[in-house]
Amino acid sequence: MVLRYIIIRPKFGHARVLEAHVEFPNEEDEFFVLDKGFFTLYCRGNMVKLERQLLFADRDNTLMRWKAAMEVANPSQYLSIGGQQSFQDGHYFAIQRIEFANVYWTIIDLLDIFITTQSVSIQPEKLNIILIDAHPKSSLDSFWTVLFQRLIKLNDKDFFKNSNTVVFENLIWRYPRKKSPLLDINLKSSRHIQPFRSFVLKEFGISAAKHLRNCSQQNLNVLVILRRDYESHPRNLAAVIDRKIANEEEVLQEIKTSFPNGNITAAQLDLWPLKAQLETIANTDILFGMHGAAHAFSIFMEPGGVVVEMFNDYSQARNWHMGKIATLSDHSHISWTNSNPKAVNKDTKSTIIPKGLPSSLLKKAVASICSKRHENVFRKNQTMLKSIVFVVFILAFGSLGEALECPTCFSREDGKHCNEIATLKTCTDPNAVCALYYSESSLKGGVYMRYCSSLDRVLTLQALCKNQPAEIEGLGSVTCRAECEGCSFTSVV
């Protein structure tokens, strides 16, 4: 939702954590309660109708609160507000963050913002963010300060110090979180994932270029995520997290022994600066670890990787979120679930990983990556072969830019007979050529085609030729004794 020339009056917003001493704040204490008039939208039309449209446009809980805090006023009332006012041009995006210190939910927010900028044709790095929350600092704050032009909080004295009302030229409200693509269990693909990855890495000064995956020597980059106790935000004062690996050293040793040529990195990522985390992730081929929010980092891995996710029991294995973000990012997802209750220590909140499992999971991951790589190489070679043949055809058939009439006939799939004579077809495209094509199966009686074609129509699965080919057993000396006005050939190698 994009609102033009809308006013924010920060004094109409109240967060308990900012107005009273709260020793152990919960998330609600850090949310703003917005009074009527916090947002004021000026409109010359039917204000009652507009208010109703805004109220029922989306039933999202957060937006409902924001809409309830909005006043719709006639522009003539603008001067009656009084006090100091300022005007901010450009584009601003208002968002209330939930689970602000969790990388998974942060990535959901960032991707939603990126998608919004693409839909309204805004450069994301030129966007200003207004946080409608009073959350404290976290290790993920760099996402907000690096990716966007400016980060503004409602209690930002530098931004609001000279005015009690601020007029925004363009203010965007985020769409309801329930519409986030990463939360759609049925979504099979997203065209926004890779552009989002490139944007984030570029803004952090990290190369998004492909790196070499050496399958012949199994020289791949493996990142083992270590879950260890740490205090991520004020609501985790005990600094204890669950889903840790109880036999961490044994697991790492097994991985290194069974994968000697691999580049193994074992890290507690939350101890690293965010840029260092992203640099490592961008070059990771296999992401390995117990289920946790850090698996969401797979969105920044080069496509074609593998995410290995281990669960300590079947109740947690129902969590599909990390597998979804992995597959949407074009990675394979391999999961394992512990079935031995005795392997789980409820006091230390850790799980013993069985001997042989880490190497088994890694072998599956390597096989997945290398089978994909071989498939991609095969496709690339097929595309190159077709391109080479197409160029040869152009050289054999004469110059471009001529109007060509090609007598055509359809052949059967075995390429040996012409059984339907077609009418003359005139090529009026100045870039057209008279061409013979063959399908990928042509080595074994594939499908041939000869017709007038423009350059962008290279691939085909049908056959056209005035006379049957003299030879079709291989590609070495395929001869078509057809001739067209303005183009002819005797053999194609």
XYZ file of C-alpha atoms in Angstrom:
493
model
C 0.000 0.000 0.000
C 1.521 3.313 -1.114
C 0.237 6.488 0.556
C 1.116 9.896 -0.838
C 1.522 13.049 1.220
C 0.689 11.379 4.505
C 1.580 12.794 7.911
C 3.118 10.940 10.849
C 2.795 12.453 14.316
C 5.268 10.486 16.471
C 3.883 11.853 19.741
C 0.741 9.815 19.038
C 2.761 6.595 19.295
C 3.581 4.995 22.649
C 5.807 2.034 23.477
C 5.818 0.834 27.067
C 9.520 0.014 27.002
C 10.294 3.667 26.159
C 7.999 5.224 28.740
C 8.618 3.063 31.798
C 11.359 0.919 33.258
C 10.649 -2.642 32.213
C 13.172 -5.054 33.669
C 12.141 -8.015 31.545
C 10.296 -6.643 28.496
C 8.300 -8.919 26.244
C 7.743 -8.311 22.564
C 4.452 -6.460 23.122
C 6.261 -3.961 25.357
C 8.422 -3.032 22.360
C 5.501 -2.471 19.968
C 3.982 0.972 19.565
C 0.377 1.598 20.473
C -0.789 4.160 17.936
C -3.467 6.707 18.835
C -5.974 8.006 16.320
C -4.225 10.649 14.225
C -0.777 9.033 14.255
C -1.275 8.765 10.485
C -3.149 11.566 8.743
C -4.019 11.309 5.074
C -5.377 14.330 3.245
C -8.114 13.694 0.726
C -10.470 15.946 -1.250
C -12.907 13.138 -2.044
C -15.372 11.122 0.017
C -13.446 10.739 3.266
C -15.923 8.345 4.880
C -15.756 6.020 1.875
C -11.946 6.139 1.854
C -11.768 5.293 5.560
C -13.993 2.255 5.004
C -11.888 1.106 2.052
C -8.699 1.363 4.094
C -10.231 -0.445 7.047
C -11.378 -3.475 5.057
C -8.598 -3.631 2.458
C -6.601 -6.188 4.489
C -7.479 -7.971 7.691
C -3.854 -8.255 8.767
C -3.584 -7.626 12.508
C -0.765 -5.079 12.293
C -2.312 -3.143 9.431
C -5.687 -3.113 11.176
C -4.058 -1.288 14.078
C -2.392 1.155 11.727
C -5.627 1.827 9.864
C -7.444 2.414 13.122
C -4.798 5.056 13.914
C -5.354 6.874 10.623
C -7.351 10.035 10.164
C -8.550 11.126 6.760
C -8.787 14.906 6.561
C -9.511 17.605 4.023
C -6.392 19.481 2.834
C -7.908 22.687 4.199
C -7.293 21.334 7.696
C -3.541 21.075 7.084
C -2.666 24.482 8.498
C -4.861 24.003 11.552
C -2.603 21.273 12.916
C -0.102 23.789 14.152
C 3.394 23.244 15.490
C 6.535 22.591 13.512
C 6.140 20.554 10.358
C 8.708 19.113 7.969
C 8.488 17.537 4.528
C 10.398 14.421 3.480
C 10.563 13.621 -0.207
C 11.484 10.244 -1.655
C 10.150 6.829 -0.666
C 9.725 5.556 2.876
C 8.724 2.092 4.033
C 7.003 1.549 7.382
C 7.375 -1.839 9.046
C 6.808 -3.410 12.432
C 9.334 -6.205 12.923
C 8.461 -9.453 14.662
C 11.228 -11.733 15.955
C 13.686 -8.934 15.135
C 16.754 -10.919 16.305
C 15.906 -14.057 14.311
C 17.667 -14.250 10.940
C 14.865 -16.266 9.326
C 12.151 -13.723 10.111
C 14.517 -10.873 9.259
C 15.139 -12.382 5.811
C 11.380 -12.696 5.329
C 11.009 -8.974 6.092
C 13.881 -8.007 3.800
C 12.619 -10.119 0.901
C 9.114 -8.670 1.275
C 10.553 -5.160 1.144
C 12.629 -6.054 -1.926
C 9.583 -7.502 -3.723
C 7.611 -4.359 -2.909
C 10.309 -2.124 -4.393
C 10.266 -4.180 -7.590
C 6.483 -3.937 -7.883
C 6.510 -0.130 -7.578
C 9.748 0.375 -9.563
C 11.929 1.705 -6.754
C 15.628 1.015 -6.345
C 15.776 -0.789 -2.971
C 19.023 0.902 -1.974
C 17.249 4.284 -2.329
C 14.500 3.281 0.101
C 14.234 4.741 3.618
C 12.993 2.441 6.389
C 10.802 3.603 9.291
C 10.698 1.095 12.140
C 7.352 1.160 13.930
C 8.822 -0.737 16.881
C 11.117 -0.087 19.811
C 13.223 -3.234 19.674
C 16.780 -2.934 21.058
C 19.905 -3.406 18.973
C 20.751 -6.830 17.610
C 23.521 -8.472 15.601
C 21.281 -8.271 12.526
C 20.997 -4.474 12.508
C 23.589 -4.235 9.731
C 21.033 -5.664 7.329
C 18.918 -2.555 7.782
C 21.685 0.037 7.819
C 23.645 -1.403 4.865
C 20.856 -2.362 2.464
C 18.794 0.822 2.639
C 19.405 4.528 2.346
C 18.372 5.428 5.874
C 17.003 3.711 8.971
C 14.607 5.786 11.065
C 13.058 4.966 14.440
C 10.062 6.763 15.916
C 12.188 7.907 18.815
C 14.885 9.187 16.449
C 15.453 12.663 17.857
C 17.609 13.739 14.930
C 14.792 13.034 12.493
C 11.860 14.402 14.493
C 13.577 17.001 16.728
C 12.479 20.069 14.722
C 8.884 19.043 14.099
C 5.961 17.360 15.769
C 4.576 16.271 12.393
C 6.365 14.962 9.327
C 4.831 14.919 5.852
C 6.047 12.042 3.678
C 5.846 12.311 -0.085
C 5.514 8.526 -0.411
C 4.957 6.142 2.481
C 4.655 2.413 1.836
C 3.063 -0.015 4.256
C 4.358 -3.577 4.002
C 1.869 -6.114 2.752
C 0.576 -8.599 5.354
C 3.242 -11.068 6.425
C 0.888 -13.970 5.669
C 1.377 -13.087 1.984
C 5.147 -13.510 2.185
C 6.329 -15.981 -0.487
C 8.627 -17.747 1.969
C 5.578 -18.587 4.096
C 3.651 -20.166 1.224
C 4.054 -23.922 1.651
C 2.685 -24.556 -1.850
C 5.001 -22.146 -3.679
C 7.291 -23.985 -6.116
C 9.488 -21.140 -7.365
C 10.044 -17.416 -7.007
C 11.572 -15.102 -9.594
C 12.630 -12.695 -6.841
C 15.035 -14.942 -4.919
C 18.148 -14.616 -7.092
C 17.781 -10.841 -7.725
C 17.345 -10.439 -3.963
C 20.510 -12.465 -3.319
C 22.458 -10.333 -5.798
C 21.155 -7.117 -4.243
C 22.113 -8.081 -0.692
C 25.586 -9.326 -1.614
C 26.256 -6.266 -3.775
C 25.298 -3.834 -1.011
C 27.639 -5.653 1.382
C 30.438 -5.552 -1.202
C 30.451 -9.320 -1.702
C 30.860 -10.928 -5.113
C 27.889 -12.954 -6.344
C 29.968 -14.583 -9.092
C 29.967 -18.347 -9.411
C 32.831 -20.279 -7.850
C 34.341 -23.544 -9.021
C 32.726 -26.717 -7.724
C 35.355 -29.404 -8.206
C 33.405 -32.644 -8.241
C 36.211 -34.780 -9.640
C 38.194 -34.299 -6.431
C 35.180 -33.601 -4.197
C 36.702 -30.228 -3.442
C 33.565 -28.523 -2.153
C 32.957 -25.909 0.534
C 31.116 -27.262 3.559
C 29.819 -25.023 6.337
C 28.916 -26.781 9.585
C 26.745 -24.508 11.708
C 27.431 -24.916 15.420
C 24.560 -24.134 17.745
C 25.909 -23.000 21.090
C 24.431 -21.104 23.984
C 24.326 -17.355 23.527
C 22.123 -14.374 24.406
C 20.425 -13.242 21.211
C 18.064 -10.637 22.703
C 16.644 -9.471 26.061
C 14.120 -12.306 26.159
C 16.882 -14.919 26.278
C 18.559 -13.840 29.496
C 19.486 -17.421 30.351
C 21.520 -17.505 27.110
C 20.534 -21.135 26.530
C 19.402 -22.494 23.174
C 18.240 -25.957 22.197
C 19.010 -28.351 19.322
C 22.732 -28.446 19.994
C 25.003 -31.324 18.904
C 26.117 -33.192 22.030
C 29.073 -34.950 20.380
C 30.229 -31.982 18.355
C 33.932 -32.901 18.218
C 33.225 -36.450 17.024
C 30.906 -35.195 14.303
C 33.460 -32.686 13.017
C 36.243 -35.265 13.046
C 34.114 -37.711 11.064
C 33.310 -35.064 8.498
C 36.949 -34.115 8.043
C 38.088 -37.744 7.837
C 35.449 -38.840 5.334
C 35.768 -35.709 3.241
C 39.540 -35.026 3.148
C 39.496 -32.846 0.026
C 36.642 -30.705 1.201
C 37.015 -27.217 2.619
C 35.366 -27.652 6.015
C 34.357 -24.607 8.042
C 32.748 -25.128 11.458
C 31.412 -21.916 12.961
C 29.122 -20.397 15.524
C 27.930 -17.766 13.099
C 26.413 -15.403 15.663
C 29.939 -14.608 16.887
C 30.956 -13.291 13.460
C 30.235 -9.859 11.955
C 27.291 -10.087 9.561
C 29.416 -9.369 6.488
C 31.783 -12.228 7.362
C 28.784 -14.540 7.719
C 27.485 -13.556 4.284
C 30.915 -13.904 2.657
C 31.201 -17.466 3.929
C 27.624 -18.361 3.005
C 28.004 -16.962 -0.527
C 30.805 -19.470 -1.165
C 29.220 -22.418 0.635
C 28.232 -25.503 -1.351
C 26.856 -27.601 1.514
C 25.193 -26.114 4.594
C 25.149 -28.670 7.426
C 23.681 -28.502 10.915
C 20.850 -28.992 13.368
C 17.570 -27.290 12.530
C 17.738 -23.591 13.309
C 17.131 -20.106 11.965
C 20.628 -19.933 10.458
C 19.498 -22.363 7.747
C 17.682 -19.372 6.254
C 21.112 -18.105 5.173
C 20.886 -20.655 2.354
C 19.086 -17.967 0.356
C 22.509 -16.331 -0.109
C 24.295 -19.502 -1.258
C 25.138 -19.956 -4.924
C 22.280 -21.879 -6.574
C 22.795 -25.607 -6.935
C 23.977 -26.259 -3.373
C 22.664 -28.588 -0.702
C 21.166 -27.852 2.709
C 21.429 -30.653 5.277
C 19.017 -30.191 8.178
C 18.948 -32.473 11.232
C 16.036 -32.663 13.690
C 16.217 -33.994 17.224
C 12.669 -35.431 17.165
C 9.684 -35.950 14.906
C 7.679 -33.071 16.356
C 10.242 -30.583 15.065
C 10.642 -32.430 11.771
C 7.238 -31.077 10.767
C 8.883 -27.667 10.404
C 9.009 -27.140 6.633
C 10.273 -23.551 6.579
C 14.000 -24.145 6.103
C 13.400 -26.783 3.450
C 11.151 -24.348 1.600
C 13.677 -21.512 1.604
C 16.338 -23.985 0.420
C 14.331 -25.318 -2.527
C 13.105 -21.858 -3.539
C 16.786 -20.839 -3.618
C 17.476 -23.731 -6.026
C 19.206 -26.029 -3.542
C 18.584 -29.643 -2.676
C 17.304 -30.239 0.843
C 18.346 -33.340 2.789
C 16.869 -33.948 6.237
C 17.383 -36.452 9.024
C 15.273 -36.964 12.136
C 16.473 -38.594 15.313
C 14.335 -41.578 16.335
C 16.184 -42.452 19.533
C 14.753 -40.619 22.589
C 17.823 -41.613 24.626
C 20.039 -39.569 22.279
C 18.375 -36.355 23.456
C 19.557 -34.713 26.681
C 16.738 -32.467 27.863
C 18.920 -30.804 30.488
C 21.631 -29.655 28.089
C 19.137 -29.453 25.198
C 21.489 -31.380 22.943
C 21.359 -34.493 20.765
C 23.943 -37.223 20.154
C 24.430 -37.714 16.424
C 24.947 -41.403 15.503
C 28.346 -42.478 14.228
C 28.420 -42.724 10.441
C 25.463 -40.394 9.924
C 27.427 -37.193 9.145
C 29.509 -38.921 6.447
C 26.401 -40.580 5.014
C 24.543 -37.275 4.771
C 27.558 -35.583 3.201
C 27.912 -38.323 0.583
C 24.289 -37.738 -0.411
C 24.926 -33.994 -0.555
C 28.024 -34.384 -2.739
C 26.192 -36.791 -5.052
C 23.341 -34.296 -5.386
C 25.630 -31.387 -6.250
C 27.745 -33.327 -8.717
C 24.788 -34.943 -10.486
C 23.315 -31.467 -10.928
C 26.625 -30.174 -12.209
C 26.947 -32.983 -14.758
C 23.380 -32.374 -15.879
C 24.056 -28.657 -16.305
C 27.279 -29.350 -18.223
C 25.369 -31.720 -20.508
C 22.684 -29.113 -21.150
C 25.318 -26.468 -21.781
C 27.100 -28.705 -24.267
C 23.811 -29.471 -26.009
C 23.062 -25.768 -26.294
C 26.551 -25.061 -27.631
C 26.208 -27.879 -30.173
C 22.916 -26.518 -31.427
C 24.377 -23.035 -31.671
C 27.364 -24.319 -33.646
C 25.133 -26.261 -36.027
C 22.918 -23.229 -36.467
C 25.923 -21.079 -37.410
C 27.044 -23.739 -39.893
C 23.583 -23.705 -41.427
C 23.722 -19.958 -41.859
C 27.088 -20.211 -43.571
C 25.842 -22.999 -45.818
C 22.543 -21.405 -46.773
C 23.804 -18.053 -47.990
C 23.365 -14.464 -46.957
C 20.597 -13.055 -44.819
C 18.042 -10.464 -45.726
C 16.537 -12.236 -48.768
C 12.878 -13.180 -49.212
C 12.971 -16.984 -49.456
C 10.448 -19.502 -50.695
C 11.063 -22.961 -49.294
C 9.062 -25.945 -50.563
C 8.460 -27.953 -47.417
C 7.177 -31.307 -46.323
C 6.760 -32.952 -42.970
C 8.803 -36.067 -42.325
C 7.975 -38.861 -39.984
C 9.915 -39.082 -36.697
C 12.402 -41.545 -38.173
C 13.450 -38.858 -40.660
C 13.302 -41.240 -43.646
C 10.065 -40.368 -45.391
C 8.181 -37.327 -46.545
C 4.467 -38.021 -46.522
C 2.760 -34.667 -46.576
C 3.585 -31.995 -49.103
C 3.122 -28.541 -47.699
C 2.487 -25.322 -49.534
C 5.200 -22.790 -50.304
C 6.160 -20.648 -47.377
C 7.638 -17.205 -47.948
C 10.147 -15.790 -45.488
C 9.531 -12.073 -45.242
C 11.699 -11.523 -42.198
C 14.879 -9.725 -43.372
C 16.840 -11.789 -40.851
C 15.407 -15.107 -42.033
C 17.445 -18.052 -43.216
C 16.572 -21.294 -44.899
C 17.653 -23.893 -42.395
C 17.816 -27.573 -41.602
C 17.449 -28.517 -37.950
C 17.641 -31.745 -36.042
C 16.526 -32.760 -32.584
C 18.722 -34.004 -29.734
C 17.867 -37.598 -30.697
C 19.074 -37.222 -34.291
C 21.918 -39.691 -33.821
C 19.284 -42.402 -33.677
C 16.906 -41.423 -36.413
C 16.049 -38.061 -34.957
C 13.730 -35.393 -36.274
C 14.796 -33.066 -39.079
C 13.373 -29.787 -40.218
C 14.032 -27.501 -43.140
C 12.163 -24.221 -43.388
C 12.472 -20.446 -43.476
C 13.284 -19.272 -39.981
C 14.306 -16.164 -38.109
C 17.401 -16.335 -35.943
C 15.493 -16.505 -32.669
C 13.794 -19.757 -33.680
C 16.705 -22.109 -33.392
C 15.273 -25.057 -31.518
C 12.638 -27.337 -33.027
C 11.394 -30.881 -32.749
C 9.723 -31.266 -36.173
C 11.141 -32.154 -39.580
C 10.723 -30.427 -42.928
C 12.659 -31.370 -46.037
C 11.712 -31.469 -49.720
C 13.459 -34.809 -50.278
C 14.432 -37.401 -47.728
C 17.948 -37.085 -46.300
C 20.535 -39.204 -48.060
C 22.020 -40.184 -44.727
C 20.704 -39.967 -41.172
C 22.817 -42.411 -39.215
C 25.060 -39.692 -37.775
C 25.751 -36.015 -37.901
C 28.966 -36.362 -39.903
C 27.502 -36.148 -43.407
C 23.841 -35.332 -43.307
C 22.792 -34.398 -46.828
C 19.503 -32.878 -47.880
C 19.017 -32.591 -51.637
C 16.381 -29.924 -51.311
C 16.841 -26.541 -52.923
C 15.033 -23.316 -52.189
C 14.915 -20.134 -54.166
C 17.610 -17.926 -52.726
C 19.270 -20.648 -50.676
C 20.724 -24.096 -51.205
C 23.277 -26.449 -49.747
C 24.737 -29.835 -50.457
C 25.961 -31.080 -47.121
C 26.200 -30.125 -43.516
C 28.947 -31.424 -41.259
